[in-house]
Amino acid sequence: MTGKTLGTLYFFFGTLRHAPLRDRVFGRAIEAEAATLQNHETRVALTAGGQEQSFPILAATPGTTAEGVLVHLGPAEAARMAFYELGYESRAMTVIRADGRPVTARVLIPEDGHWRPGARWSLEDWCAEWGAVCVAAADEYMALMGRVSPEVAVLRYPMILVRAASALRARSEAAPAGLRRDARPEDIETLSCSQGYARFFAVEDYRLRHRHFDGTMSRPLERAVFVSGDATVVLPYDPVRDRVLLVEQIRMGPMARGAANAWQIEAIAGRVDPDETPEQAARREAGEEAGLALGALIPAPRFYPSPGAKSEYLYCYLALADLPDGTGRPGGLEAEGEDIRPHLVSFAELMHLIDTAEVENGPLIVLALWLAQHRDRLRADPRPIADRGNLA
């Protein structure tokens, strides 16, 4: 770090050591110099209840060293850092430059009562698990600066991460184009995009043009999208007993529509958290909603349930499971106000529920039809369920 540099010197020991994230948070590339903080180590932040966070805090530990970087921040960058790093205060501490010289820098220390230290934290491990998601989320998060308070922004951050992870997943997946248009990036021109509402979900207003099938571009169009994260749906099936496990819970969609009965019969489902795969989410949700451990997962159709207005994308699975009488327990997360009860039903009863419209849940109908297509093969396999392995 050479030449005359204005601003306050800061020592970053956590996620802002990652240059791509640092660039997004500060809105430009900022020169950084390696440095260390003696008698401290970087630990995973834990909530008061013991829940691990993805980011670290410092723990004073004699004989240890915390790796980090030194950066100079002007007033504008310091304000952006304060918005991004809510819950910390800066404290002057002595750090050691790479050439061995000590220097005084501001270091971010958690405010009292926020977090306590857990296991050792690794930047390399964080980059592998969280780096790309946090970098993708930083743009949406920092765009909130000046529009909402930091306290409101941090409440939105978990869903911002979910949406960022969904966008990364969407960009990484193949987009077959045998029958449909073989789309190119220049086929859609986004003229403007604004976010009218954002918390658990978001509503985005677009002004755009897109290519017609005759090759011309459309006139500017106004469109709105209900933005939510990817979700997973799984139907546990016992091929020996020829039965499935369904769940029942109240749903806001039917209630808001004015349905006489807002309780829905469904397959197990839930959003994919930003630090997990759709398969991991399916197994987690089965445990949370019904106390059920799943066997092999069989990928079923994945799809947009309402592509005209919603970004939600569903990853669907059949799951082989041992479902004797009494399987399943009332479930749901109390913190999320969930109240879920399980139902064991035969395949024939499942199809009857669909025929009578007592089941009117789209993903469950898709999975029931997929099961009907593969049911004979699954029932004919003589191996025990536990020996069939992952069929993905």
mmCIF file of C-alpha atoms in Angstrom:
data_model
loop_
_atom_site.group_PDB
_atom_site.id
_atom_site.type_symbol
_atom_site.label_atom_id
_atom_site.label_comp_id
_atom_site.label_asym_id
_atom_site.label_seq_id
_atom_site.Cartn_x
_atom_site.Cartn_y
_atom_site.Cartn_z
ATOM 1 C CA MET A 1 0.000 0.000 0.000
ATOM 2 C CA THR A 2 2.025 2.924 -1.297
ATOM 3 C CA GLY A 3 1.643 6.626 -1.964
ATOM 4 C CA LYS A 4 -0.571 9.106 -0.182
ATOM 5 C CA THR A 5 -3.801 7.433 0.951
ATOM 6 C CA LEU A 6 -6.644 9.327 2.592
ATOM 7 C CA GLY A 7 -9.094 7.909 5.069
ATOM 8 C CA THR A 8 -9.168 5.745 8.156
ATOM 9 C CA LEU A 9 -7.157 2.533 8.362
ATOM 10 C CA TYR A 10 -9.230 -0.608 9.057
ATOM 11 C CA PHE A 11 -8.217 -4.214 9.698
ATOM 12 C CA PHE A 12 -10.636 -6.779 8.214
ATOM 13 C CA PHE A 13 -10.358 -10.308 9.618
ATOM 14 C CA GLY A 14 -13.570 -11.847 8.244
ATOM 15 C CA THR A 15 -15.608 -12.002 5.060
ATOM 16 C CA LEU A 16 -14.401 -8.601 3.811
ATOM 17 C CA ARG A 17 -10.977 -10.171 3.294
ATOM 18 C CA HIS A 18 -12.624 -11.674 0.189
ATOM 19 C CA ALA A 19 -11.867 -9.141 -2.557
ATOM 20 C CA PRO A 20 -14.956 -9.823 -4.750
ATOM 21 C CA LEU A 21 -17.265 -9.229 -1.764
ATOM 22 C CA ARG A 22 -15.285 -6.191 -0.663
ATOM 23 C CA ASP A 23 -15.647 -4.670 -4.130
ATOM 24 C CA ARG A 24 -19.439 -5.155 -4.084
ATOM 25 C CA VAL A 25 -19.853 -3.737 -0.578
ATOM 26 C CA PHE A 26 -17.792 -0.626 -1.230
ATOM 27 C CA GLY A 27 -18.889 -0.125 -4.824
ATOM 28 C CA ARG A 28 -15.350 -0.126 -6.167
ATOM 29 C CA ALA A 29 -12.056 -1.985 -5.888
ATOM 30 C CA ILE A 30 -10.091 -1.031 -2.778
ATOM 31 C CA GLU A 31 -6.407 -1.779 -2.354
ATOM 32 C CA ALA A 32 -5.645 -4.121 0.550
ATOM 33 C CA GLU A 33 -2.470 -5.141 2.379
ATOM 34 C CA ALA A 34 -1.966 -8.346 4.359
ATOM 35 C CA ALA A 35 -1.642 -7.957 8.126
ATOM 36 C CA THR A 36 -2.139 -9.903 11.366
ATOM 37 C CA LEU A 37 -3.586 -9.297 14.810
ATOM 38 C CA GLN A 38 -1.631 -10.986 17.563
ATOM 39 C CA ASN A 39 -3.186 -12.887 20.497
ATOM 40 C CA HIS A 40 -6.528 -13.161 18.725
ATOM 41 C CA GLU A 41 -8.129 -15.825 16.555
ATOM 42 C CA THR A 42 -11.055 -15.802 14.180
ATOM 43 C CA ARG A 43 -14.034 -17.816 15.441
ATOM 44 C CA VAL A 44 -17.478 -18.647 14.055
ATOM 45 C CA ALA A 45 -20.114 -16.282 15.483
ATOM 46 C CA LEU A 46 -22.792 -17.965 17.591
ATOM 47 C CA THR A 47 -26.143 -16.516 18.573
ATOM 48 C CA ALA A 48 -27.219 -16.508 22.218
ATOM 49 C CA GLY A 49 -29.068 -19.760 21.456
ATOM 50 C CA GLY A 50 -25.924 -21.386 20.013
ATOM 51 C CA GLN A 51 -26.863 -21.167 16.309
ATOM 52 C CA GLU A 52 -23.830 -20.903 14.037
ATOM 53 C CA GLN A 53 -23.562 -17.936 11.692
ATOM 54 C CA SER A 54 -21.598 -17.941 8.456
ATOM 55 C CA PHE A 55 -19.446 -14.963 9.491
ATOM 56 C CA PRO A 56 -16.760 -14.720 12.192
ATOM 57 C CA ILE A 57 -15.922 -12.686 15.272
ATOM 58 C CA LEU A 58 -12.622 -12.246 17.079
ATOM 59 C CA ALA A 59 -11.755 -14.101 20.256
ATOM 60 C CA ALA A 60 -8.891 -12.926 22.473
ATOM 61 C CA THR A 61 -6.630 -15.989 22.767
ATOM 62 C CA PRO A 62 -3.002 -15.660 23.947
ATOM 63 C CA GLY A 63 -0.420 -17.054 21.558
ATOM 64 C CA THR A 64 -2.683 -17.082 18.496
ATOM 65 C CA THR A 65 -2.777 -14.949 15.346
ATOM 66 C CA ALA A 66 -5.700 -13.665 13.296
ATOM 67 C CA GLU A 67 -5.013 -13.184 9.584
ATOM 68 C CA GLY A 68 -6.490 -10.166 7.835
ATOM 69 C CA VAL A 69 -6.031 -7.225 5.508
ATOM 70 C CA LEU A 70 -5.539 -3.479 5.983
ATOM 71 C CA VAL A 71 -7.592 -1.026 3.925
ATOM 72 C CA HIS A 72 -8.027 2.746 3.977
ATOM 73 C CA LEU A 73 -11.660 3.902 3.908
ATOM 74 C CA GLY A 74 -12.948 7.378 3.204
ATOM 75 C CA PRO A 75 -16.184 8.661 4.754
ATOM 76 C CA ALA A 76 -18.378 7.233 1.965
ATOM 77 C CA GLU A 77 -16.813 3.768 2.207
ATOM 78 C CA ALA A 78 -16.976 3.855 6.020
ATOM 79 C CA ALA A 79 -20.706 4.580 5.810
ATOM 80 C CA ARG A 80 -21.198 1.619 3.451
ATOM 81 C CA MET A 81 -19.242 -0.606 5.815
ATOM 82 C CA ALA A 82 -21.390 0.493 8.766
ATOM 83 C CA PHE A 83 -24.537 -0.354 6.775
ATOM 84 C CA TYR A 84 -23.212 -3.799 5.818
ATOM 85 C CA GLU A 85 -21.672 -4.660 9.198
ATOM 86 C CA LEU A 86 -24.572 -3.894 11.537
ATOM 87 C CA GLY A 87 -23.951 -5.120 15.075
ATOM 88 C CA TYR A 88 -20.259 -4.183 15.229
ATOM 89 C CA GLU A 89 -18.383 -1.229 16.640
ATOM 90 C CA SER A 90 -14.846 -0.272 15.635
ATOM 91 C CA ARG A 91 -12.004 -0.207 18.140
ATOM 92 C CA ALA A 92 -8.414 1.016 17.717
ATOM 93 C CA MET A 93 -5.982 -1.904 17.986
ATOM 94 C CA THR A 94 -2.361 -2.584 17.078
ATOM 95 C CA VAL A 95 -1.898 -4.880 14.075
ATOM 96 C CA ILE A 96 1.273 -6.103 12.381
ATOM 97 C CA ARG A 97 1.969 -5.354 8.735
ATOM 98 C CA ALA A 98 3.493 -7.982 6.446
ATOM 99 C CA ASP A 99 6.920 -6.357 6.855
ATOM 100 C CA GLY A 100 6.691 -6.682 10.645
ATOM 101 C CA ARG A 101 5.892 -3.051 11.431
ATOM 102 C CA PRO A 102 3.114 -2.355 13.943
ATOM 103 C CA VAL A 103 0.358 0.064 13.026
ATOM 104 C CA THR A 104 -2.852 1.239 14.672
ATOM 105 C CA ALA A 105 -6.057 0.322 12.808
ATOM 106 C CA ARG A 106 -9.777 0.191 13.523
ATOM 107 C CA VAL A 107 -11.061 -3.349 14.123
ATOM 108 C CA LEU A 108 -14.732 -4.413 14.105
ATOM 109 C CA ILE A 109 -15.815 -5.854 17.451
ATOM 110 C CA PRO A 110 -19.362 -7.160 18.119
ATOM 111 C CA GLU A 111 -21.581 -4.920 20.200
ATOM 112 C CA ASP A 112 -22.450 -6.358 23.606
ATOM 113 C CA GLY A 113 -25.017 -9.146 23.528
ATOM 114 C CA HIS A 114 -24.839 -9.851 19.788
ATOM 115 C CA TRP A 115 -22.705 -12.970 19.380
ATOM 116 C CA ARG A 116 -20.273 -15.238 21.186
ATOM 117 C CA PRO A 117 -17.331 -17.187 19.709
ATOM 118 C CA GLY A 118 -17.677 -20.752 18.454
ATOM 119 C CA ALA A 119 -15.274 -23.000 16.537
ATOM 120 C CA ARG A 120 -12.372 -21.690 14.473
ATOM 121 C CA TRP A 121 -13.454 -19.915 11.276
ATOM 122 C CA SER A 122 -11.707 -20.422 7.933
ATOM 123 C CA LEU A 123 -11.860 -17.959 5.052
ATOM 124 C CA GLU A 124 -11.135 -20.802 2.624
ATOM 125 C CA ASP A 125 -14.068 -22.853 3.928
ATOM 126 C CA TRP A 126 -16.336 -19.790 3.897
ATOM 127 C CA CYS A 127 -15.406 -19.015 0.290
ATOM 128 C CA ALA A 128 -16.213 -22.582 -0.762
ATOM 129 C CA GLU A 129 -19.616 -22.640 0.959
ATOM 130 C CA TRP A 130 -20.764 -19.029 1.083
ATOM 131 C CA GLY A 131 -18.489 -16.858 -1.046
ATOM 132 C CA ALA A 132 -20.395 -16.878 -4.330
ATOM 133 C CA VAL A 133 -23.781 -16.504 -2.617
ATOM 134 C CA CYS A 134 -22.695 -13.593 -0.432
ATOM 135 C CA VAL A 135 -21.087 -11.811 -3.384
ATOM 136 C CA ALA A 136 -24.279 -12.241 -5.417
ATOM 137 C CA ALA A 137 -26.404 -11.030 -2.481
ATOM 138 C CA ALA A 138 -24.294 -7.943 -1.800
ATOM 139 C CA ASP A 139 -25.667 -5.953 -4.740
ATOM 140 C CA GLU A 140 -29.296 -6.285 -3.601
ATOM 141 C CA TYR A 141 -28.370 -5.658 0.025
ATOM 142 C CA MET A 142 -26.277 -2.555 -0.623
ATOM 143 C CA ALA A 143 -28.968 -1.163 -2.949
ATOM 144 C CA LEU A 144 -31.112 -0.823 0.189
ATOM 145 C CA MET A 145 -28.731 1.772 1.649
ATOM 146 C CA GLY A 146 -30.502 5.117 1.842
ATOM 147 C CA ARG A 147 -33.881 3.456 1.266
ATOM 148 C CA VAL A 148 -34.307 1.545 4.517
ATOM 149 C CA SER A 149 -32.557 1.541 7.880
ATOM 150 C CA PRO A 150 -29.765 -0.961 8.568
ATOM 151 C CA GLU A 151 -32.079 -2.638 11.096
ATOM 152 C CA VAL A 152 -34.710 -3.238 8.406
ATOM 153 C CA ALA A 153 -32.108 -4.304 5.842
ATOM 154 C CA VAL A 154 -30.629 -6.968 8.114
ATOM 155 C CA LEU A 155 -34.096 -8.503 8.571
ATOM 156 C CA ARG A 156 -34.319 -8.868 4.789
ATOM 157 C CA TYR A 157 -30.847 -10.362 4.417
ATOM 158 C CA PRO A 158 -31.758 -14.058 4.946
ATOM 159 C CA MET A 159 -34.221 -13.962 2.042
ATOM 160 C CA ILE A 160 -31.770 -11.932 -0.060
ATOM 161 C CA LEU A 161 -29.341 -14.830 0.395
ATOM 162 C CA VAL A 162 -32.034 -17.329 -0.628
ATOM 163 C CA ARG A 163 -32.815 -15.368 -3.797
ATOM 164 C CA ALA A 164 -29.110 -15.001 -4.600
ATOM 165 C CA ALA A 165 -28.535 -18.745 -4.203
ATOM 166 C CA SER A 166 -31.530 -19.444 -6.451
ATOM 167 C CA ALA A 167 -30.156 -17.107 -9.133
ATOM 168 C CA LEU A 168 -26.750 -18.798 -9.022
ATOM 169 C CA ARG A 169 -28.401 -22.212 -9.293
ATOM 170 C CA ALA A 170 -30.491 -21.061 -12.253
ATOM 171 C CA ARG A 171 -27.447 -19.752 -14.130
ATOM 172 C CA SER A 172 -25.494 -22.960 -13.551
ATOM 173 C CA GLU A 173 -28.136 -25.374 -14.859
ATOM 174 C CA ALA A 174 -28.462 -26.500 -18.449
ATOM 175 C CA ALA A 175 -31.236 -24.892 -20.492
ATOM 176 C CA PRO A 176 -32.257 -27.442 -23.169
ATOM 177 C CA ALA A 177 -33.655 -25.881 -26.316
ATOM 178 C CA GLY A 178 -34.827 -28.633 -28.659
ATOM 179 C CA LEU A 179 -38.315 -27.257 -29.279
ATOM 180 C CA ARG A 180 -38.232 -23.827 -27.660
ATOM 181 C CA ARG A 181 -36.172 -20.792 -28.660
ATOM 182 C CA ASP A 182 -32.419 -21.149 -28.274
ATOM 183 C CA ALA A 183 -32.193 -17.937 -26.249
ATOM 184 C CA ARG A 184 -29.219 -15.574 -26.210
ATOM 185 C CA PRO A 185 -28.458 -12.873 -23.584
ATOM 186 C CA GLU A 186 -29.189 -10.111 -26.101
ATOM 187 C CA ASP A 187 -32.738 -11.412 -26.643
ATOM 188 C CA ILE A 188 -33.908 -9.563 -23.512
ATOM 189 C CA GLU A 189 -33.049 -5.937 -22.796
ATOM 190 C CA THR A 190 -33.832 -4.745 -19.264
ATOM 191 C CA LEU A 191 -34.485 -1.007 -19.402
ATOM 192 C CA SER A 192 -35.159 -0.611 -15.676
ATOM 193 C CA CYS A 193 -35.880 -2.693 -12.585
ATOM 194 C CA SER A 194 -37.208 -1.522 -9.233
ATOM 195 C CA GLN A 195 -38.228 -3.365 -6.095
ATOM 196 C CA GLY A 196 -41.574 -2.295 -4.712
ATOM 197 C CA TYR A 197 -41.647 -4.670 -1.761
ATOM 198 C CA ALA A 198 -39.118 -6.987 -0.181
ATOM 199 C CA ARG A 199 -39.066 -9.057 2.939
ATOM 200 C CA PHE A 200 -39.966 -12.745 2.953
ATOM 201 C CA PHE A 201 -40.718 -12.376 -0.764
ATOM 202 C CA ALA A 202 -40.020 -9.515 -3.149
ATOM 203 C CA VAL A 203 -41.984 -7.852 -5.937
ATOM 204 C CA GLU A 204 -39.895 -6.466 -8.796
ATOM 205 C CA ASP A 205 -41.185 -4.107 -11.485
ATOM 206 C CA TYR A 206 -39.466 -4.378 -14.861
ATOM 207 C CA ARG A 207 -39.458 -2.285 -17.989
ATOM 208 C CA LEU A 208 -38.001 -4.412 -20.768
ATOM 209 C CA ARG A 209 -37.923 -5.375 -24.413
ATOM 210 C CA HIS A 210 -37.606 -8.912 -25.759
ATOM 211 C CA ARG A 211 -37.012 -10.461 -29.148
ATOM 212 C CA HIS A 212 -40.036 -11.575 -31.169
ATOM 213 C CA PHE A 213 -40.041 -14.903 -32.975
ATOM 214 C CA ASP A 214 -39.636 -12.981 -36.273
ATOM 215 C CA GLY A 215 -36.348 -11.505 -35.005
ATOM 216 C CA THR A 216 -37.561 -7.982 -34.228
ATOM 217 C CA MET A 217 -37.541 -6.463 -30.737
ATOM 218 C CA SER A 218 -40.752 -5.725 -28.873
ATOM 219 C CA ARG A 219 -41.805 -2.282 -27.735
ATOM 220 C CA PRO A 220 -40.987 -1.428 -24.097
ATOM 221 C CA LEU A 221 -43.179 -3.548 -21.810
ATOM 222 C CA GLU A 222 -44.123 -3.161 -18.134
ATOM 223 C CA ARG A 223 -43.973 -6.415 -16.191
ATOM 224 C CA ALA A 224 -43.999 -7.401 -12.514
ATOM 225 C CA VAL A 225 -42.519 -10.530 -10.927
ATOM 226 C CA PHE A 226 -43.174 -12.093 -7.532
ATOM 227 C CA VAL A 227 -39.638 -13.131 -6.537
ATOM 228 C CA SER A 228 -39.036 -15.989 -4.128
ATOM 229 C CA GLY A 229 -36.359 -18.606 -3.663
ATOM 230 C CA ASP A 230 -36.143 -22.135 -5.000
ATOM 231 C CA ALA A 231 -38.042 -24.819 -3.096
ATOM 232 C CA THR A 232 -37.932 -28.583 -2.793
ATOM 233 C CA VAL A 233 -40.904 -30.986 -2.788
ATOM 234 C CA VAL A 234 -40.643 -34.646 -1.804
ATOM 235 C CA LEU A 235 -43.206 -37.453 -1.723
ATOM 236 C CA PRO A 236 -42.170 -40.358 0.547
ATOM 237 C CA TYR A 237 -43.272 -43.681 -0.964
ATOM 238 C CA ASP A 238 -43.142 -47.189 0.479
ATOM 239 C CA PRO A 239 -43.099 -49.586 -2.516
ATOM 240 C CA VAL A 240 -43.645 -52.631 -0.275
ATOM 241 C CA ARG A 241 -46.826 -51.319 1.356
ATOM 242 C CA ASP A 242 -47.731 -49.199 -1.705
ATOM 243 C CA ARG A 243 -48.445 -46.116 0.397
ATOM 244 C CA VAL A 244 -47.281 -42.521 0.657
ATOM 245 C CA LEU A 245 -46.931 -40.026 3.460
ATOM 246 C CA LEU A 246 -48.735 -36.698 2.974
ATOM 247 C CA VAL A 247 -48.846 -33.630 5.198
ATOM 248 C CA GLU A 248 -51.621 -31.155 5.972
ATOM 249 C CA GLN A 249 -51.345 -27.497 6.989
ATOM 250 C CA ILE A 250 -53.059 -24.145 6.568
ATOM 251 C CA ARG A 251 -52.005 -22.157 3.496
ATOM 252 C CA MET A 252 -52.295 -18.414 2.911
ATOM 253 C CA GLY A 253 -52.950 -18.679 -0.837
ATOM 254 C CA PRO A 254 -56.312 -20.451 -0.548
ATOM 255 C CA MET A 255 -57.243 -18.267 2.415
ATOM 256 C CA ALA A 256 -56.533 -15.037 0.503
ATOM 257 C CA ARG A 257 -58.464 -16.381 -2.507
ATOM 258 C CA GLY A 258 -61.507 -16.842 -0.270
ATOM 259 C CA ALA A 259 -61.537 -20.646 -0.211
ATOM 260 C CA ALA A 260 -63.997 -22.252 2.176
ATOM 261 C CA ASN A 261 -61.168 -24.476 3.442
ATOM 262 C CA ALA A 262 -57.625 -23.087 3.622
ATOM 263 C CA TRP A 263 -56.050 -26.369 4.822
ATOM 264 C CA GLN A 264 -54.144 -28.190 2.098
ATOM 265 C CA ILE A 265 -53.104 -31.821 1.610
ATOM 266 C CA GLU A 266 -49.562 -31.679 0.225
ATOM 267 C CA ALA A 267 -46.257 -33.397 -0.235
ATOM 268 C CA ILE A 268 -43.471 -32.387 2.152
ATOM 269 C CA ALA A 269 -41.982 -29.130 0.894
ATOM 270 C CA GLY A 270 -39.911 -26.119 1.852
ATOM 271 C CA ARG A 271 -37.465 -23.579 0.564
ATOM 272 C CA VAL A 272 -33.854 -24.454 -0.251
ATOM 273 C CA ASP A 273 -31.589 -22.590 2.168
ATOM 274 C CA PRO A 274 -28.575 -20.818 0.643
ATOM 275 C CA ASP A 275 -26.073 -23.228 2.207
ATOM 276 C CA GLU A 276 -27.704 -26.480 1.046
ATOM 277 C CA THR A 277 -28.613 -28.405 -2.096
ATOM 278 C CA PRO A 278 -32.205 -29.234 -3.072
ATOM 279 C CA GLU A 279 -31.564 -32.850 -2.036
ATOM 280 C CA GLN A 280 -30.321 -31.781 1.394
ATOM 281 C CA ALA A 281 -33.354 -29.524 1.758
ATOM 282 C CA ALA A 282 -35.691 -32.433 0.965
ATOM 283 C CA ARG A 283 -34.190 -34.560 3.720
ATOM 284 C CA ARG A 284 -34.197 -31.690 6.211
ATOM 285 C CA GLU A 285 -37.830 -30.814 5.510
ATOM 286 C CA ALA A 286 -38.895 -34.463 5.905
ATOM 287 C CA GLY A 287 -37.416 -34.457 9.383
ATOM 288 C CA GLU A 288 -38.912 -31.085 10.331
ATOM 289 C CA GLU A 289 -42.417 -31.693 8.975
ATOM 290 C CA ALA A 290 -42.953 -35.364 9.779
ATOM 291 C CA GLY A 291 -39.995 -36.707 11.778
ATOM 292 C CA LEU A 292 -39.132 -38.899 8.791
ATOM 293 C CA ALA A 293 -35.748 -40.181 7.570
ATOM 294 C CA LEU A 294 -35.777 -40.691 3.800
ATOM 295 C CA GLY A 295 -34.127 -43.432 1.785
ATOM 296 C CA ALA A 296 -33.111 -43.067 -1.866
ATOM 297 C CA LEU A 297 -34.209 -39.916 -3.689
ATOM 298 C CA ILE A 298 -35.505 -40.207 -7.245
ATOM 299 C CA PRO A 299 -35.488 -36.931 -9.194
ATOM 300 C CA ALA A 300 -38.937 -36.134 -10.564
ATOM 301 C CA PRO A 301 -39.929 -33.240 -12.868
ATOM 302 C CA ARG A 302 -38.695 -29.834 -11.746
ATOM 303 C CA PHE A 303 -40.596 -26.787 -12.868
ATOM 304 C CA TYR A 304 -41.866 -23.229 -12.467
ATOM 305 C CA PRO A 305 -45.365 -23.546 -10.919
ATOM 306 C CA SER A 306 -46.522 -20.165 -12.259
ATOM 307 C CA PRO A 307 -43.938 -18.724 -14.687
ATOM 308 C CA GLY A 308 -46.145 -15.874 -15.858
ATOM 309 C CA ALA A 309 -45.671 -14.025 -12.586
ATOM 310 C CA LYS A 310 -43.461 -15.983 -10.156
ATOM 311 C CA SER A 311 -39.746 -16.760 -10.097
ATOM 312 C CA GLU A 312 -40.195 -19.752 -7.753
ATOM 313 C CA TYR A 313 -38.671 -22.986 -9.047
ATOM 314 C CA LEU A 314 -39.495 -26.406 -7.598
ATOM 315 C CA TYR A 315 -37.146 -29.378 -7.331
ATOM 316 C CA CYS A 316 -39.328 -32.478 -6.925
ATOM 317 C CA TYR A 317 -38.400 -35.942 -5.684
ATOM 318 C CA LEU A 318 -39.904 -39.306 -4.916
ATOM 319 C CA ALA A 319 -38.249 -40.684 -1.816
ATOM 320 C CA LEU A 320 -38.184 -44.365 -0.931
ATOM 321 C CA ALA A 321 -39.143 -44.808 2.697
ATOM 322 C CA ASP A 322 -40.260 -47.449 5.162
ATOM 323 C CA LEU A 323 -43.803 -46.372 6.138
ATOM 324 C CA PRO A 324 -45.351 -48.817 8.620
ATOM 325 C CA ASP A 325 -48.483 -47.918 10.550
ATOM 326 C CA GLY A 326 -47.841 -45.045 12.930
ATOM 327 C CA THR A 327 -45.054 -43.495 10.852
ATOM 328 C CA GLY A 328 -44.828 -39.731 11.003
ATOM 329 C CA ARG A 329 -45.392 -37.274 13.802
ATOM 330 C CA PRO A 330 -47.017 -33.839 13.930
ATOM 331 C CA GLY A 331 -44.324 -31.403 12.875
ATOM 332 C CA GLY A 332 -43.333 -27.950 11.760
ATOM 333 C CA LEU A 333 -41.063 -25.303 13.226
ATOM 334 C CA GLU A 334 -42.582 -23.513 16.199
ATOM 335 C CA ALA A 335 -40.468 -20.429 15.396
ATOM 336 C CA GLU A 336 -42.216 -20.190 12.019
ATOM 337 C CA GLY A 337 -45.693 -20.827 13.417
ATOM 338 C CA GLU A 338 -46.060 -24.122 11.540
ATOM 339 C CA ASP A 339 -48.671 -26.694 12.571
ATOM 340 C CA ILE A 340 -48.402 -29.802 10.392
ATOM 341 C CA ARG A 341 -49.950 -33.248 10.677
ATOM 342 C CA PRO A 342 -49.014 -36.327 8.617
ATOM 343 C CA HIS A 343 -51.298 -38.756 6.781
ATOM 344 C CA LEU A 344 -50.414 -42.261 5.624
ATOM 345 C CA VAL A 345 -52.531 -43.141 2.575
ATOM 346 C CA SER A 346 -52.441 -45.875 -0.038
ATOM 347 C CA PHE A 347 -51.552 -45.077 -3.622
ATOM 348 C CA ALA A 348 -55.166 -45.798 -4.609
ATOM 349 C CA GLU A 349 -56.448 -43.371 -1.966
ATOM 350 C CA LEU A 350 -53.983 -40.708 -3.158
ATOM 351 C CA MET A 351 -55.349 -40.938 -6.689
ATOM 352 C CA HIS A 352 -58.927 -40.837 -5.333
ATOM 353 C CA LEU A 353 -58.120 -37.639 -3.404
ATOM 354 C CA ILE A 354 -56.883 -36.101 -6.642
ATOM 355 C CA ASP A 355 -59.952 -37.237 -8.584
ATOM 356 C CA THR A 356 -62.287 -35.685 -5.995
ATOM 357 C CA ALA A 357 -60.208 -32.444 -5.803
ATOM 358 C CA GLU A 358 -59.592 -32.839 -2.083
ATOM 359 C CA VAL A 359 -55.984 -32.706 -3.205
ATOM 360 C CA GLU A 360 -55.645 -29.498 -5.220
ATOM 361 C CA ASN A 361 -51.951 -28.919 -4.688
ATOM 362 C CA GLY A 362 -50.067 -28.755 -7.984
ATOM 363 C CA PRO A 363 -46.692 -30.208 -6.948
ATOM 364 C CA LEU A 364 -48.359 -33.159 -5.229
ATOM 365 C CA ILE A 365 -50.437 -33.869 -8.342
ATOM 366 C CA VAL A 366 -47.282 -33.798 -10.475
ATOM 367 C CA LEU A 367 -45.529 -36.190 -8.109
ATOM 368 C CA ALA A 368 -48.539 -38.536 -7.971
ATOM 369 C CA LEU A 369 -48.563 -38.772 -11.773
ATOM 370 C CA TRP A 370 -44.789 -39.323 -11.791
ATOM 371 C CA LEU A 371 -45.209 -42.070 -9.208
ATOM 372 C CA ALA A 372 -47.940 -43.684 -11.317
ATOM 373 C CA GLN A 373 -45.484 -43.827 -14.215
ATOM 374 C CA HIS A 374 -42.712 -45.523 -12.193
ATOM 375 C CA ARG A 375 -44.703 -47.404 -9.563
ATOM 376 C CA ASP A 376 -44.581 -50.855 -11.180
ATOM 377 C CA ARG A 377 -40.787 -50.718 -11.522
ATOM 378 C CA LEU A 378 -40.337 -49.615 -7.924
ATOM 379 C CA ARG A 379 -42.653 -52.322 -6.585
ATOM 380 C CA ALA A 380 -40.962 -55.035 -8.641
ATOM 381 C CA ASP A 381 -37.480 -54.348 -7.183
ATOM 382 C CA PRO A 382 -36.896 -57.196 -4.669
ATOM 383 C CA ARG A 383 -34.175 -55.400 -2.680
ATOM 384 C CA PRO A 384 -34.975 -53.945 0.754
ATOM 385 C CA ILE A 385 -35.493 -50.193 0.721
ATOM 386 C CA ALA A 386 -32.349 -49.610 2.789
ATOM 387 C CA ASP A 387 -30.233 -51.451 0.162
ATOM 388 C CA ARG A 388 -31.401 -49.582 -2.938
ATOM 389 C CA GLY A 389 -29.010 -46.662 -2.638
ATOM 390 C CA ASN A 390 -29.462 -43.192 -4.098
ATOM 391 C CA LEU A 391 -31.247 -43.465 -7.437
ATOM 392 C CA ALA A 392 -30.489 -39.891 -8.507
#
